[in-house]
Short mmCIF file of C-alpha atoms in Angstrom, two decimals:
data_model
loop_
_atom_site.label_atom_id
_atom_site.label_comp_id
_atom_site.label_asym_id
_atom_site.label_seq_id
_atom_site.Cartn_x
_atom_site.Cartn_y
_atom_site.Cartn_z
CA MET A 596 -3.18 -25.93 -1.18
CA GLU A 597 -4.55 -22.48 -0.35
CA LYS A 598 -3.98 -19.57 -2.67
CA ALA A 599 -0.74 -17.76 -1.97
CA LYS A 600 -0.77 -14.06 -1.19
CA VAL A 601 1.24 -11.94 -3.62
CA TYR A 602 1.49 -8.22 -2.85
CA PHE A 603 1.93 -5.69 -5.65
CA ILE A 604 2.87 -2.03 -5.78
CA LYS A 605 3.21 -0.15 -9.08
CA ASP A 606 5.67 2.59 -8.17
CA ILE A 607 9.23 1.24 -8.14
CA THR A 608 11.29 3.09 -5.52
CA PRO A 609 13.79 2.02 -2.85
CA GLU A 610 11.26 3.03 -0.22
CA ASN A 611 8.50 0.90 -1.74
CA ILE A 612 10.71 -2.19 -1.76
CA VAL A 613 10.96 -1.78 2.02
CA LYS A 614 7.23 -1.04 2.27
CA ILE A 615 6.18 -4.20 0.43
CA TYR A 616 8.56 -6.30 2.55
CA ASP A 617 6.97 -4.91 5.72
CA VAL A 618 3.45 -5.55 4.39
CA LEU A 619 4.27 -9.27 4.18
CA GLY A 620 4.60 -9.33 7.96
CA LYS A 621 7.52 -11.75 7.88
CA LYS A 622 10.63 -10.52 9.69
CA LEU A 623 13.80 -12.28 8.60
CA GLU A 624 15.79 -13.24 11.68
CA GLY A 625 19.42 -13.95 12.45
CA LYS A 626 22.07 -13.56 9.78
CA VAL A 627 20.26 -12.60 6.57
CA ALA A 628 21.53 -13.39 3.07
CA VAL A 629 20.24 -11.07 0.34
CA LYS A 630 20.48 -12.98 -2.93
CA LEU A 631 20.47 -10.67 -5.93
CA HIS A 632 22.12 -10.43 -9.33
CA SER A 633 25.32 -8.37 -9.27
CA GLY A 634 25.23 -7.86 -13.08
CA GLU A 635 27.79 -9.02 -15.62
CA LYS A 636 30.43 -6.50 -16.72
CA GLY A 637 28.93 -4.41 -19.52
CA ASN A 638 25.31 -5.16 -18.63
CA GLN A 639 23.12 -2.06 -18.44
CA ASN A 640 19.89 -3.51 -17.07
CA TYR A 641 20.69 -5.04 -13.66
CA MET A 642 19.24 -3.43 -10.53
CA LYS A 643 21.76 -0.98 -9.17
CA PRO A 644 22.94 -0.92 -5.53
CA GLU A 645 21.18 2.39 -4.89
CA MET A 646 17.81 0.80 -5.70
CA VAL A 647 18.21 -1.94 -3.09
CA LYS A 648 20.24 -0.08 -0.45
CA ASN A 649 17.25 0.62 1.79
CA ILE A 650 15.99 -2.96 1.88
CA VAL A 651 19.43 -4.51 2.43
CA GLU A 652 19.96 -2.15 5.37
CA HIS A 653 16.39 -2.74 6.60
CA VAL A 654 17.00 -6.48 7.00
CA ASN A 655 20.63 -5.94 8.08
CA GLY A 656 21.60 -8.25 5.24
CA THR A 657 24.73 -9.47 3.50
CA VAL A 658 24.69 -9.37 -0.31
CA VAL A 659 25.46 -12.89 -1.52
CA GLU A 660 26.43 -14.19 -4.94
CA CYS A 661 28.11 -17.25 -6.47
CA ASN A 662 30.56 -17.51 -9.34
CA THR A 663 29.41 -18.23 -12.88
CA ALA A 664 29.82 -21.33 -15.02
CA TYR A 665 30.91 -19.41 -18.11
CA GLU A 666 33.84 -17.15 -18.92
CA GLY A 667 33.39 -13.51 -18.01
CA ALA A 668 34.00 -11.07 -15.19
CA ARG A 669 32.41 -13.31 -12.54
CA ASP A 670 33.77 -16.81 -13.20
CA THR A 671 36.42 -16.66 -10.47
CA THR A 672 36.18 -15.23 -6.98
CA GLU A 673 39.00 -12.79 -7.64
CA LYS A 674 37.38 -11.34 -10.77
CA HIS A 675 33.95 -11.37 -9.17
CA GLN A 676 35.21 -9.35 -6.21
CA VAL A 677 36.73 -6.78 -8.57
CA LEU A 678 33.42 -6.43 -10.41
CA MET A 679 31.55 -6.13 -7.12
CA LYS A 680 33.68 -3.07 -6.42
CA GLU A 681 33.26 -1.67 -9.94
CA HIS A 682 29.47 -2.02 -9.72
CA GLY A 683 29.36 -0.38 -6.31
CA TRP A 684 28.20 -3.34 -4.23
CA SER A 685 31.24 -3.59 -1.98
CA SER A 686 31.24 0.09 -1.12
CA LEU A 687 27.69 -0.05 0.24
CA PHE A 688 27.36 -3.58 1.62
CA HIS A 689 29.19 -6.54 3.03
CA VAL A 690 29.50 -8.93 0.08
CA ASP A 691 29.92 -12.70 0.26
CA ILE A 692 30.86 -14.82 -2.77
CA MET A 693 29.39 -17.97 -1.25
CA ASP A 694 31.38 -20.52 -3.24
CA ALA A 695 34.74 -18.77 -2.74
CA GLU A 696 35.84 -21.72 -0.61
CA GLY A 697 33.94 -24.41 -2.46
CA ASP A 698 30.50 -25.92 -2.24
CA ILE A 699 28.27 -28.23 -0.25
CA ILE A 700 25.77 -30.77 -1.55
CA LEU A 701 22.06 -30.60 -0.78
CA ASP A 702 20.07 -33.78 -1.37
CA ILE A 703 16.94 -33.72 -3.55
CA PRO A 704 15.40 -37.17 -2.91
CA ASN A 705 12.26 -36.38 -4.93
CA GLY A 706 13.97 -34.52 -7.77
CA LYS A 707 12.55 -35.02 -11.25
CA VAL A 708 15.94 -34.77 -12.98
CA ILE A 709 18.65 -34.18 -10.38
CA GLN A 710 18.90 -35.66 -6.90
CA LYS A 711 21.51 -33.29 -5.53
CA ASN A 712 22.42 -29.63 -5.73
CA TYR A 713 25.89 -28.11 -5.41
CA VAL A 714 25.56 -24.74 -3.66
CA GLY A 715 27.97 -22.16 -2.29
CA LYS A 716 29.51 -23.48 0.94
CA ASN A 717 28.83 -20.24 2.80
CA LEU A 718 25.08 -20.77 2.55
CA ASN A 719 25.52 -22.61 5.84
CA ASN A 720 26.40 -19.30 7.50
CA TYR A 721 22.93 -17.81 7.08
CA ASP A 722 19.72 -18.19 9.07
CA SER A 723 17.35 -16.59 6.59
CA MET A 724 17.27 -15.21 3.06
CA LEU A 725 15.75 -12.40 1.03
CA VAL A 726 15.55 -13.48 -2.60
CA LEU A 727 15.56 -10.12 -4.37
CA SER A 728 15.05 -10.77 -8.06
CA HIS A 729 15.10 -8.53 -11.11
CA PHE A 730 12.34 -10.01 -13.26
CA LYS A 731 13.37 -10.13 -16.92
CA GLY A 732 13.83 -12.48 -19.85
CA HIS A 733 16.59 -15.05 -20.15
CA PRO A 734 18.37 -16.57 -23.18
CA MET A 735 18.15 -20.14 -21.83
CA GLY A 736 15.44 -20.21 -19.16
CA GLY A 737 13.00 -17.96 -21.02
CA TYR A 738 12.63 -15.72 -18.01
CA GLY A 739 14.46 -15.02 -14.77
CA GLY A 740 12.71 -14.53 -11.43
CA ALA A 741 12.59 -16.06 -7.97
CA LEU A 742 12.93 -19.69 -9.10
CA LYS A 743 16.03 -18.96 -11.14
CA GLN A 744 17.59 -17.08 -8.21
CA LEU A 745 16.90 -20.06 -5.93
CA SER A 746 18.42 -22.54 -8.38
CA ILE A 747 21.12 -21.20 -10.69
CA GLY A 748 21.71 -18.16 -8.50
CA ILE A 749 22.62 -20.04 -5.31
CA ALA A 750 24.37 -22.91 -7.07
CA SER A 751 28.15 -22.83 -7.00
CA SER A 752 30.07 -22.42 -10.24
CA TYR A 753 30.22 -26.21 -10.53
CA GLY A 754 26.59 -26.47 -9.44
CA LYS A 755 25.43 -24.11 -12.16
CA ARG A 756 27.03 -26.31 -14.78
CA TYR A 757 25.59 -29.41 -13.10
CA ILE A 758 22.05 -28.00 -13.35
CA HIS A 759 22.58 -26.85 -16.93
CA CYS A 760 23.90 -30.30 -17.83
CA VAL A 761 20.87 -31.92 -16.13
CA GLY A 762 22.95 -33.89 -13.65
CA LYS A 763 25.96 -34.83 -15.74
CA GLU A 764 29.06 -34.77 -13.56
CA ASN A 765 31.98 -32.73 -14.92
CA GLY A 766 29.94 -31.51 -17.88
CA THR A 767 31.68 -29.15 -20.24
CA PHE A 768 30.64 -25.67 -21.29
CA GLU A 769 29.53 -27.15 -24.62
CA ASP A 770 27.43 -29.77 -22.82
CA MET A 771 25.36 -26.98 -21.27
CA PHE A 772 23.90 -26.13 -24.66
CA GLN A 773 23.24 -29.69 -25.84
CA VAL A 774 20.67 -30.88 -23.30
CA ASP A 775 16.93 -31.44 -23.39
CA GLN A 776 15.40 -28.02 -22.70
CA LEU A 777 12.50 -29.30 -20.60
CA LYS A 778 14.85 -31.39 -18.45
CA PHE A 779 17.02 -28.33 -17.87
CA LEU A 780 14.00 -26.36 -16.66
CA GLU A 781 12.97 -29.28 -14.44
CA ALA A 782 16.50 -29.43 -13.03
CA MET A 783 16.16 -25.76 -12.06
CA ALA A 784 12.88 -26.52 -10.30
CA ASP A 785 14.58 -29.43 -8.50
CA ALA A 786 17.49 -27.27 -7.38
CA ALA A 787 15.19 -24.52 -6.12
CA SER A 788 13.32 -27.06 -3.99
CA SER A 789 16.51 -27.91 -2.11
CA ILE A 790 17.01 -24.29 -1.03
CA VAL A 791 13.39 -24.02 0.14
CA GLU A 792 13.87 -27.24 2.12
CA LYS A 793 17.11 -26.02 3.69
CA MET A 794 15.89 -22.54 4.65
CA LYS A 795 12.39 -23.74 5.66
CA ASP A 796 10.09 -20.76 6.25
CA ASN A 797 12.90 -18.28 6.58
CA ILE A 798 12.72 -16.90 3.02
CA VAL A 799 11.01 -13.83 1.58
CA TYR A 800 10.71 -13.25 -2.17
CA ILE A 801 10.64 -9.85 -3.87
CA ASN A 802 10.51 -9.51 -7.67
CA VAL A 803 11.10 -6.11 -9.25
CA MET A 804 9.63 -5.77 -12.74
CA CYS A 805 11.86 -3.05 -14.17
CA ASN A 806 14.27 -2.79 -17.12
CA MET A 807 12.55 -5.80 -18.66
CA SER A 808 14.81 -6.94 -21.45
CA VAL A 809 14.48 -10.35 -23.06
CA ASP A 810 18.08 -10.89 -21.94
CA CYS A 811 19.38 -11.66 -18.47
CA ASP A 812 21.66 -9.54 -16.30
CA CYS A 813 24.28 -12.24 -16.96
CA CYS A 814 24.64 -10.97 -20.55
CA ASN A 815 27.51 -8.53 -21.02
CA VAL A 816 25.73 -7.21 -24.12
CA ALA A 817 22.03 -7.29 -23.38
CA GLU A 818 19.15 -6.08 -25.50
CA ASP A 819 17.55 -2.90 -24.17
CA PRO A 820 14.26 -3.27 -22.24
CA CYS A 821 11.27 -3.93 -24.48
CA MET A 822 8.55 -3.13 -21.93
CA LYS A 823 7.78 -0.32 -19.52
CA ASP A 824 8.30 -1.01 -15.83
CA ILE A 825 5.35 -2.77 -14.13
CA GLY A 826 6.03 -2.76 -10.39
CA ILE A 827 7.25 -4.62 -7.30
CA LEU A 828 5.85 -7.94 -6.07
CA ALA A 829 6.43 -9.72 -2.76
CA SER A 830 5.37 -13.12 -1.48
CA LEU A 831 6.33 -16.04 0.73
CA ASP A 832 5.79 -18.37 -2.25
CA PRO A 833 8.43 -18.48 -5.04
CA ILE A 834 6.12 -20.20 -7.51
CA ALA A 835 3.21 -17.83 -7.02
CA ILE A 836 5.35 -14.70 -7.35
CA ASP A 837 6.85 -15.84 -10.66
CA GLN A 838 3.43 -16.87 -11.98
CA ALA A 839 2.03 -13.47 -10.98
CA CYS A 840 4.82 -11.70 -12.86
CA ILE A 841 4.15 -13.71 -16.01
CA ASP A 842 0.43 -12.96 -15.70
CA LEU A 843 1.07 -9.23 -15.29
CA VAL A 844 3.11 -9.26 -18.49
CA GLU A 845 0.38 -11.19 -20.31
CA LYS A 846 -2.31 -8.76 -19.13
CA SER A 847 -0.27 -5.70 -20.07
CA ASP A 848 -1.24 -3.56 -23.04
CA ASP A 849 2.41 -2.71 -23.62
CA PRO A 850 3.25 -3.45 -27.28
CA GLY A 851 6.59 -4.87 -26.17
CA LYS A 852 4.96 -7.80 -24.40
CA ALA A 853 4.81 -9.84 -27.60
CA HIS A 854 8.59 -9.71 -27.91
CA PHE A 855 9.05 -10.49 -24.22
CA MET A 856 6.65 -13.45 -24.25
CA GLU A 857 8.17 -14.77 -27.48
CA ARG A 858 11.42 -15.19 -25.54
CA VAL A 859 9.61 -16.84 -22.61
CA ASN A 860 7.59 -19.19 -24.77
CA SER A 861 10.37 -20.03 -27.25
CA LYS A 862 12.30 -21.52 -24.29
CA ASN A 863 9.19 -23.06 -22.66
CA GLY A 864 9.94 -20.88 -19.65
CA ILE A 865 6.58 -21.55 -17.96
CA HIS A 866 7.63 -25.18 -17.57
CA THR A 867 9.94 -24.21 -14.69
CA ILE A 868 6.87 -22.96 -12.82
CA GLU A 869 4.88 -26.07 -13.79
CA ALA A 870 7.63 -28.40 -12.63
CA ALA A 871 8.12 -26.51 -9.36
CA ALA A 872 4.39 -26.69 -8.62
CA THR A 873 4.32 -30.46 -9.04
CA LEU A 874 7.16 -30.72 -6.50
CA GLY A 875 4.85 -29.08 -3.98
CA TYR A 876 6.89 -26.25 -2.48
CA GLY A 877 4.42 -23.61 -3.61
CA THR A 878 1.39 -23.03 -5.77
CA ARG A 879 0.49 -21.31 -9.04
CA GLU A 880 -2.79 -20.17 -7.48
CA TYR A 881 -2.53 -16.78 -5.85
CA GLU A 882 -4.39 -13.69 -4.69
CA LEU A 883 -2.84 -10.47 -6.03
CA ILE A 884 -3.15 -7.74 -3.41
CA GLU A 885 -2.36 -4.27 -4.68
CA ILE A 886 -1.08 -1.69 -2.21
CA SER A 887 -0.38 2.00 -2.72
#
């Protein structure tokens, strides 16, 4: 497999998110879903609507989310819609909670751990997708980037629990925390593959390396960022873009990187990238192309 192209720009602005999308040369057609993280109630680190307003308008996109598998302000459609208003998403964009009316099942015949993926039913309404990820740490996955957005992010509430429970039907909340960690990460890689297969070449990935806490935007009380902002990355390869983000952290001279990487490594977060690469829907080998 050839090296993937990953574009990088240091200055994080709404205008530069549009610029790096255009540099890719891939125009998303038809009805465009913009998958991002709406932020749990109380979280201070998620990317705010004002940061992504230009790019959502540029692709004429609909902001899409799915309900969570844990109690909070986003575990039902009704509560999630209220939070979308509180966080300013609904006032700027059309918002679609994709599993509001249930889910659909995507087959994963070559999955390492799971052979199906429960995703928001409304995914069927979209022709293409912009996966717009806030790159940061994560309490369970080690880190959160494009692969997590493709897997946990697009999974329905039930589907999130199914992935966390590595394929156990009707798993409980407690079951989510009692599974083999490596199998959980492999299940995420499996789930992500089903979205890539469904959307074919109609996906663009943008990772924004800002507000890099060791905690996810799903945490209502998250630790403050431990590293300075690094930049914006864009690619057509979800594996390469996540690998490039990890490498940029590793190469940084920021003293906070040790804390960040301790979270990644303590959860074997790189294994999600490893597992995804063996499934063949991308590569860890990339060319980093810096633009100004």
